[in-house]
PDB file of C-alpha atoms in Angstrom:
ATOM      1  CA  MET U   1     -15.761 -29.851  26.559  1.00 93.00           C
ATOM      2  CA  TYR U   2     -18.645 -29.898  29.035  1.00 94.00           C
ATOM      3  CA  ILE U   3     -18.164 -26.897  31.362  1.00 96.00           C
ATOM      4  CA  PRO U   4     -20.817 -26.174  34.025  1.00 95.00           C
ATOM      5  CA  ASP U   5     -20.834 -22.495  34.930  1.00 95.00           C
ATOM      6  CA  HIS U   6     -19.447 -23.078  38.429  1.00 94.00           C
ATOM      7  CA  PHE U   7     -16.362 -24.769  36.922  1.00 96.00           C
ATOM      8  CA  ARG U   8     -15.767 -22.070  34.297  1.00 96.00           C
ATOM      9  CA  PRO U   9     -12.458 -20.231  34.966  1.00 96.00           C
ATOM     10  CA  THR U  10     -11.788 -16.535  34.527  1.00 95.00           C
ATOM     11  CA  ASP U  11      -9.567 -15.219  31.742  1.00 94.00           C
ATOM     12  CA  ASP U  12      -6.878 -14.577  34.361  1.00 94.00           C
ATOM     13  CA  ASP U  13      -7.068 -18.207  35.509  1.00 95.00           C
ATOM     14  CA  VAL U  14      -6.560 -19.414  31.946  1.00 96.00           C
ATOM     15  CA  ALA U  15      -3.708 -16.958  31.336  1.00 95.00           C
ATOM     16  CA  GLU U  16      -1.912 -18.263  34.438  1.00 95.00           C
ATOM     17  CA  LEU U  17      -2.385 -21.873  33.324  1.00 96.00           C
ATOM     18  CA  LEU U  18      -0.951 -21.075  29.878  1.00 96.00           C
ATOM     19  CA  ALA U  19       1.966 -19.178  31.390  1.00 95.00           C
ATOM     20  CA  ASN U  20       2.961 -22.248  33.398  1.00 94.00           C
ATOM     21  CA  ILE U  21       2.581 -25.071  30.883  1.00 95.00           C
ATOM     22  CA  GLY U  22       4.876 -28.011  31.412  1.00 95.00           C
ATOM     23  CA  ALA U  23       4.241 -30.804  28.932  1.00 97.00           C
ATOM     24  CA  ALA U  24       0.962 -31.268  27.070  1.00 98.00           C
ATOM     25  CA  ASP U  25      -0.612 -33.640  24.542  1.00 98.00           C
ATOM     26  CA  LEU U  26      -0.672 -32.577  20.885  1.00 98.00           C
ATOM     27  CA  ILE U  27      -3.395 -34.469  19.019  1.00 98.00           C
ATOM     28  CA  THR U  28      -4.129 -34.378  15.297  1.00 98.00           C
ATOM     29  CA  SER U  29      -6.708 -36.165  13.205  1.00 98.00           C
ATOM     30  CA  THR U  30      -5.169 -37.477   9.978  1.00 97.00           C
ATOM     31  CA  ALA U  31      -5.962 -39.813   7.101  1.00 96.00           C
ATOM     32  CA  ASP U  32      -3.955 -42.399   9.056  1.00 92.00           C
ATOM     33  CA  GLY U  33      -6.073 -41.939  12.182  1.00 97.00           C
ATOM     34  CA  LEU U  34      -5.390 -39.995  15.367  1.00 98.00           C
ATOM     35  CA  LEU U  35      -1.782 -39.102  16.171  1.00 98.00           C
ATOM     36  CA  ALA U  36      -0.641 -37.844  19.570  1.00 98.00           C
ATOM     37  CA  THR U  37       2.604 -36.655  21.142  1.00 98.00           C
ATOM     38  CA  MET U  38       3.359 -35.474  24.654  1.00 98.00           C
ATOM     39  CA  LEU U  39       5.770 -32.551  24.433  1.00 98.00           C
ATOM     40  CA  PRO U  40       6.909 -29.461  26.369  1.00 97.00           C
ATOM     41  CA  LEU U  41       5.325 -26.250  25.124  1.00 98.00           C
ATOM     42  CA  ILE U  42       5.629 -22.550  25.755  1.00 97.00           C
ATOM     43  CA  HIS U  43       2.820 -20.031  25.255  1.00 96.00           C
ATOM     44  CA  GLN U  44       3.342 -16.709  23.522  1.00 94.00           C
ATOM     45  CA  PRO U  45       0.470 -14.337  24.385  1.00 92.00           C
ATOM     46  CA  PRO U  46      -1.050 -12.228  21.625  1.00 86.00           C
ATOM     47  CA  SER U  47       0.511  -8.857  20.973  1.00 75.00           C
ATOM     48  CA  SER U  48      -1.168  -5.626  19.887  1.00 49.00           C
ATOM     49  CA  SER U  49      -0.236  -6.512  16.313  1.00 47.00           C
ATOM     50  CA  SER U  50      -1.687 -10.043  16.448  1.00 48.00           C
ATOM     51  CA  SER U  51      -3.889 -11.073  13.553  1.00 49.00           C
ATOM     52  CA  ALA U  52      -7.348 -12.565  14.018  1.00 48.00           C
ATOM     53  CA  ALA U  53      -5.752 -16.009  13.665  1.00 50.00           C
ATOM     54  CA  THR U  54      -3.687 -15.456  16.819  1.00 66.00           C
ATOM     55  CA  THR U  55      -6.166 -13.688  19.096  1.00 80.00           C
ATOM     56  CA  HIS U  56      -5.257 -16.161  21.838  1.00 90.00           C
ATOM     57  CA  GLY U  57      -1.570 -16.286  21.014  1.00 94.00           C
ATOM     58  CA  ARG U  58       0.345 -19.401  20.065  1.00 95.00           C
ATOM     59  CA  LEU U  59       1.919 -22.526  21.528  1.00 97.00           C
ATOM     60  CA  MET U  60       5.440 -23.475  20.457  1.00 97.00           C
ATOM     61  CA  GLY U  61       7.456 -26.645  20.879  1.00 98.00           C
ATOM     62  CA  HIS U  62       9.307 -29.319  18.944  1.00 98.00           C
ATOM     63  CA  VAL U  63       9.146 -33.030  18.169  1.00 98.00           C
ATOM     64  CA  ALA U  64      11.664 -35.627  17.054  1.00 98.00           C
ATOM     65  CA  ARG U  65      12.364 -35.595  13.325  1.00 97.00           C
ATOM     66  CA  ASN U  66      11.442 -39.295  13.249  1.00 97.00           C
ATOM     67  CA  ASN U  67       8.011 -38.549  14.730  1.00 98.00           C
ATOM     68  CA  ARG U  68       5.345 -39.111  12.036  1.00 96.00           C
ATOM     69  CA  GLN U  69       3.033 -36.496  13.478  1.00 97.00           C
ATOM     70  CA  TRP U  70       4.757 -33.526  11.884  1.00 97.00           C
ATOM     71  CA  LYS U  71       4.899 -35.281   8.505  1.00 96.00           C
ATOM     72  CA  VAL U  72       1.268 -36.403   8.204  1.00 97.00           C
ATOM     73  CA  PRO U  73      -1.065 -33.500   7.265  1.00 95.00           C
ATOM     74  CA  PRO U  74      -3.780 -32.883   9.874  1.00 97.00           C
ATOM     75  CA  ILE U  75      -7.455 -32.898   8.982  1.00 97.00           C
ATOM     76  CA  GLY U  76      -8.800 -29.666  10.409  1.00 96.00           C
ATOM     77  CA  GLU U  77      -7.365 -28.102  13.532  1.00 97.00           C
ATOM     78  CA  ALA U  78      -4.991 -29.624  16.050  1.00 98.00           C
ATOM     79  CA  LEU U  79      -5.960 -30.124  19.691  1.00 98.00           C
ATOM     80  CA  VAL U  80      -3.601 -29.587  22.622  1.00 98.00           C
ATOM     81  CA  ILE U  81      -4.678 -30.889  26.038  1.00 98.00           C
ATOM     82  CA  ILE U  82      -3.089 -29.054  28.954  1.00 98.00           C
ATOM     83  CA  ARG U  83      -3.416 -30.372  32.488  1.00 96.00           C
ATOM     84  CA  GLY U  84      -2.980 -28.744  35.845  1.00 96.00           C
ATOM     85  CA  PRO U  85      -3.202 -30.599  39.166  1.00 95.00           C
ATOM     86  CA  ASP U  86      -5.768 -33.364  39.639  1.00 96.00           C
ATOM     87  CA  ALA U  87      -6.780 -35.526  42.596  1.00 96.00           C
ATOM     88  CA  TYR U  88      -9.350 -37.972  43.927  1.00 96.00           C
ATOM     89  CA  ILE U  89     -11.754 -36.382  46.407  1.00 96.00           C
ATOM     90  CA  SER U  90     -13.176 -38.721  49.058  1.00 96.00           C
ATOM     91  CA  PRO U  91     -16.707 -38.040  50.360  1.00 96.00           C
ATOM     92  CA  ALA U  92     -15.372 -39.083  53.782  1.00 96.00           C
ATOM     93  CA  TRP U  93     -13.692 -35.655  53.966  1.00 96.00           C
ATOM     94  CA  TYR U  94     -16.982 -33.741  53.791  1.00 96.00           C
ATOM     95  CA  PRO U  95     -18.810 -32.643  56.955  1.00 94.00           C
ATOM     96  CA  ALA U  96     -21.959 -33.337  54.873  1.00 92.00           C
ATOM     97  CA  LYS U  97     -21.211 -37.075  55.138  1.00 86.00           C
ATOM     98  CA  ARG U  98     -21.756 -36.899  58.896  1.00 90.00           C
ATOM     99  CA  GLU U  99     -24.758 -34.606  58.545  1.00 90.00           C
ATOM    100  CA  HIS U 100     -26.872 -36.482  55.973  1.00 93.00           C
ATOM    101  CA  GLY U 101     -24.654 -38.923  54.043  1.00 87.00           C
ATOM    102  CA  ARG U 102     -25.809 -37.783  50.598  1.00 91.00           C
ATOM    103  CA  VAL U 103     -22.304 -37.488  49.156  1.00 92.00           C
ATOM    104  CA  VAL U 104     -20.277 -39.389  46.569  1.00 96.00           C
ATOM    105  CA  PRO U 105     -16.625 -39.450  45.416  1.00 97.00           C
ATOM    106  CA  THR U 106     -15.424 -37.170  42.654  1.00 97.00           C
ATOM    107  CA  TRP U 107     -12.258 -36.211  40.840  1.00 97.00           C
ATOM    108  CA  ASN U 108     -11.041 -32.613  40.817  1.00 97.00           C
ATOM    109  CA  TYR U 109      -8.844 -31.278  38.032  1.00 97.00           C
ATOM    110  CA  ILE U 110      -7.682 -28.343  35.978  1.00 98.00           C
ATOM    111  CA  THR U 111      -7.502 -28.745  32.224  1.00 98.00           C
ATOM    112  CA  ALA U 112      -7.685 -26.771  28.978  1.00 98.00           C
ATOM    113  CA  HIS U 113      -8.376 -27.852  25.409  1.00 98.00           C
ATOM    114  CA  ILE U 114      -6.511 -25.633  22.979  1.00 98.00           C
ATOM    115  CA  HIS U 115      -7.651 -25.666  19.347  1.00 97.00           C
ATOM    116  CA  GLY U 116      -5.700 -24.192  16.464  1.00 97.00           C
ATOM    117  CA  GLU U 117      -3.823 -24.460  13.207  1.00 96.00           C
ATOM    118  CA  LEU U 118      -0.691 -26.613  13.308  1.00 97.00           C
ATOM    119  CA  VAL U 119       2.322 -24.985  11.625  1.00 97.00           C
ATOM    120  CA  ILE U 120       5.581 -26.879  11.080  1.00 97.00           C
ATOM    121  CA  HIS U 121       8.986 -25.165  11.313  1.00 97.00           C
ATOM    122  CA  ASP U 122      11.791 -27.217   9.767  1.00 96.00           C
ATOM    123  CA  ASP U 123      14.160 -24.344  10.366  1.00 94.00           C
ATOM    124  CA  ALA U 124      17.274 -24.484  12.556  1.00 94.00           C
ATOM    125  CA  ALA U 125      17.001 -20.894  13.797  1.00 96.00           C
ATOM    126  CA  TRP U 126      13.336 -21.272  14.827  1.00 97.00           C
ATOM    127  CA  VAL U 127      14.004 -24.588  16.542  1.00 97.00           C
ATOM    128  CA  GLU U 128      17.047 -23.254  18.403  1.00 97.00           C
ATOM    129  CA  ALA U 129      15.076 -20.256  19.662  1.00 97.00           C
ATOM    130  CA  ASN U 130      12.374 -22.603  20.941  1.00 97.00           C
ATOM    131  CA  VAL U 131      14.885 -24.873  22.673  1.00 97.00           C
ATOM    132  CA  ARG U 132      16.543 -21.886  24.346  1.00 97.00           C
ATOM    133  CA  ALA U 133      13.193 -20.507  25.489  1.00 97.00           C
ATOM    134  CA  LEU U 134      12.159 -23.850  26.989  1.00 97.00           C
ATOM    135  CA  VAL U 135      15.526 -24.322  28.700  1.00 97.00           C
ATOM    136  CA  ALA U 136      15.396 -20.807  30.139  1.00 96.00           C
ATOM    137  CA  ARG U 137      11.884 -21.444  31.478  1.00 95.00           C
ATOM    138  CA  HIS U 138      12.624 -24.754  33.166  1.00 95.00           C
ATOM    139  CA  GLU U 139      16.140 -23.968  34.414  1.00 96.00           C
ATOM    140  CA  ALA U 140      15.246 -20.545  35.836  1.00 94.00           C
ATOM    141  CA  ALA U 141      14.511 -21.786  39.354  1.00 92.00           C
ATOM    142  CA  ARG U 142      17.819 -23.632  39.712  1.00 92.00           C
ATOM    143  CA  SER U 143      20.681 -22.020  41.644  1.00 95.00           C
ATOM    144  CA  GLU U 144      23.062 -22.932  38.816  1.00 95.00           C
ATOM    145  CA  PRO U 145      20.913 -23.119  35.684  1.00 96.00           C
ATOM    146  CA  TRP U 146      22.124 -25.164  32.741  1.00 96.00           C
ATOM    147  CA  SER U 147      22.524 -23.277  29.457  1.00 95.00           C
ATOM    148  CA  VAL U 148      22.463 -24.531  25.887  1.00 96.00           C
ATOM    149  CA  ASP U 149      25.885 -22.912  25.560  1.00 95.00           C
ATOM    150  CA  ASP U 150      27.253 -25.253  28.240  1.00 96.00           C
ATOM    151  CA  ALA U 151      27.281 -28.089  25.683  1.00 96.00           C
ATOM    152  CA  PRO U 152      29.758 -28.317  22.750  1.00 97.00           C
ATOM    153  CA  LEU U 153      28.480 -26.460  19.685  1.00 96.00           C
ATOM    154  CA  PRO U 154      28.815 -29.434  17.272  1.00 96.00           C
ATOM    155  CA  TYR U 155      26.793 -31.568  19.697  1.00 96.00           C
ATOM    156  CA  ILE U 156      24.022 -28.962  19.958  1.00 95.00           C
ATOM    157  CA  GLU U 157      23.931 -28.542  16.185  1.00 96.00           C
ATOM    158  CA  GLY U 158      23.481 -32.286  15.816  1.00 97.00           C
ATOM    159  CA  GLN U 159      20.696 -32.340  18.395  1.00 96.00           C
ATOM    160  CA  LEU U 160      18.896 -29.470  16.641  1.00 97.00           C
ATOM    161  CA  ARG U 161      19.015 -31.327  13.320  1.00 96.00           C
ATOM    162  CA  ALA U 162      17.177 -34.208  14.995  1.00 97.00           C
ATOM    163  CA  ILE U 163      14.084 -32.146  15.902  1.00 98.00           C
ATOM    164  CA  VAL U 164      11.429 -30.138  14.074  1.00 98.00           C
ATOM    165  CA  GLY U 165       9.489 -27.137  15.380  1.00 98.00           C
ATOM    166  CA  VAL U 166       5.720 -27.150  15.868  1.00 98.00           C
ATOM    167  CA  GLU U 167       3.496 -24.135  16.409  1.00 97.00           C
ATOM    168  CA  ILE U 168      -0.223 -24.003  17.164  1.00 97.00           C
ATOM    169  CA  LEU U 169      -1.970 -20.756  16.206  1.00 96.00           C
ATOM    170  CA  ILE U 170      -4.714 -20.756  18.829  1.00 96.00           C
ATOM    171  CA  SER U 171      -8.247 -20.219  17.546  1.00 95.00           C
ATOM    172  CA  ARG U 172     -10.188 -21.071  20.718  1.00 95.00           C
ATOM    173  CA  ILE U 173      -9.658 -22.234  24.280  1.00 97.00           C
ATOM    174  CA  GLU U 174     -11.989 -24.385  26.374  1.00 98.00           C
ATOM    175  CA  ALA U 175     -10.904 -24.576  30.013  1.00 98.00           C
ATOM    176  CA  LYS U 176     -12.378 -26.216  33.091  1.00 98.00           C
ATOM    177  CA  PHE U 177     -11.284 -25.733  36.704  1.00 98.00           C
ATOM    178  CA  LYS U 178     -13.206 -28.382  38.679  1.00 98.00           C
ATOM    179  CA  LEU U 179     -12.284 -27.475  42.265  1.00 97.00           C
ATOM    180  CA  SER U 180     -15.402 -28.338  44.297  1.00 97.00           C
ATOM    181  CA  GLN U 181     -16.927 -24.889  43.676  1.00 96.00           C
ATOM    182  CA  ASN U 182     -20.349 -26.594  43.805  1.00 95.00           C
ATOM    183  CA  ARG U 183     -19.782 -27.715  47.418  1.00 95.00           C
ATOM    184  CA  SER U 184     -20.247 -25.775  50.643  1.00 95.00           C
ATOM    185  CA  THR U 185     -17.301 -23.932  52.155  1.00 96.00           C
ATOM    186  CA  ALA U 186     -17.228 -26.499  54.966  1.00 96.00           C
ATOM    187  CA  ASP U 187     -17.010 -29.389  52.493  1.00 96.00           C
ATOM    188  CA  ILE U 188     -14.284 -27.614  50.517  1.00 96.00           C
ATOM    189  CA  ASP U 189     -12.287 -27.052  53.705  1.00 96.00           C
ATOM    190  CA  GLY U 190     -12.763 -30.704  54.613  1.00 96.00           C
ATOM    191  CA  ALA U 191     -11.460 -31.827  51.231  1.00 96.00           C
ATOM    192  CA  ILE U 192      -8.471 -29.473  51.460  1.00 96.00           C
ATOM    193  CA  ALA U 193      -7.626 -30.904  54.876  1.00 95.00           C
ATOM    194  CA  GLY U 194      -8.075 -34.452  53.623  1.00 95.00           C
ATOM    195  CA  LEU U 195      -5.775 -33.860  50.683  1.00 94.00           C
ATOM    196  CA  GLY U 196      -3.130 -32.531  53.023  1.00 90.00           C
ATOM    197  CA  GLU U 197      -3.424 -35.331  55.563  1.00 89.00           C
ATOM    198  CA  GLU U 198      -4.034 -38.388  53.394  1.00 82.00           C
ATOM    199  CA  ALA U 199      -2.748 -37.576  49.911  1.00 76.00           C
ATOM    200  CA  GLY U 200       0.521 -36.150  51.207  1.00 77.00           C
ATOM    201  CA  ALA U 201       2.783 -34.158  48.899  1.00 80.00           C
ATOM    202  CA  SER U 202       0.892 -35.357  45.818  1.00 82.00           C
ATOM    203  CA  GLY U 203      -2.267 -33.687  47.100  1.00 90.00           C
ATOM    204  CA  HIS U 204      -0.729 -30.300  47.853  1.00 93.00           C
ATOM    205  CA  PRO U 205      -1.084 -28.755  44.344  1.00 94.00           C
ATOM    206  CA  MET U 206      -4.795 -29.585  44.251  1.00 96.00           C
ATOM    207  CA  ALA U 207      -5.301 -28.379  47.821  1.00 96.00           C
ATOM    208  CA  GLU U 208      -3.673 -25.050  46.929  1.00 95.00           C
ATOM    209  CA  ALA U 209      -5.799 -24.725  43.783  1.00 96.00           C
ATOM    210  CA  MET U 210      -8.971 -25.419  45.770  1.00 96.00           C
ATOM    211  CA  ARG U 211      -7.957 -22.937  48.466  1.00 96.00           C
ATOM    212  CA  ALA U 212      -7.395 -20.218  45.851  1.00 94.00           C
ATOM    213  CA  ALA U 213     -10.758 -20.927  44.222  1.00 94.00           C
ATOM    214  CA  ARG U 214     -12.514 -20.818  47.596  1.00 92.00           C
ATOM    215  CA  GLU U 215     -10.928 -17.467  48.470  1.00 91.00           C
ATOM    216  CA  ALA U 216     -11.976 -16.043  45.096  1.00 84.00           C
ATOM    217  CA  ARG U 217     -15.658 -16.748  45.721  1.00 78.00           C
TER     218      ARG U 217
END
């Protein structure tokens, strides 16, 4: 990934992104070509006992048993693409447009490319633990969170048999937080205001990310 220094995040930025993963793209190169699946993942940070192979921790999720990706051996490491907020940035929002006009549109985004060894877990206990962890993560904010135990046990057992666990032992992380850090404070403020006024609710996550990056300068 091409990462100019002004778009290079801190370790804390990356840790926060990993702690709040929703769904991401798992990509593997195989003898049959590239295979990709979008799936929810959860990150387990490294512990004090982590081996060199898990210095960055691991990502854990599951795919449908009928999905070919877990069956076809990967060539080399797997790639997981994680995305944060992204948004179009209009040059009309910059004070610099009115001052000299030497401005162009751009696209701001947060992303990380996670590289690592793909490990398959065709094991009911591992898969159930992953499902419970994902449910707990995504139901936590609800006033009446749904639990796996709310469904009939035979039904859950059948659902678990239909999926297979995937784990990525992370070897390296490339992350880029492109949040207009190369612009003046006035231009950043103009873009934040523009996102709020014109992009509406869809622009709020990017506006908040840009505001946090500006304050961290």
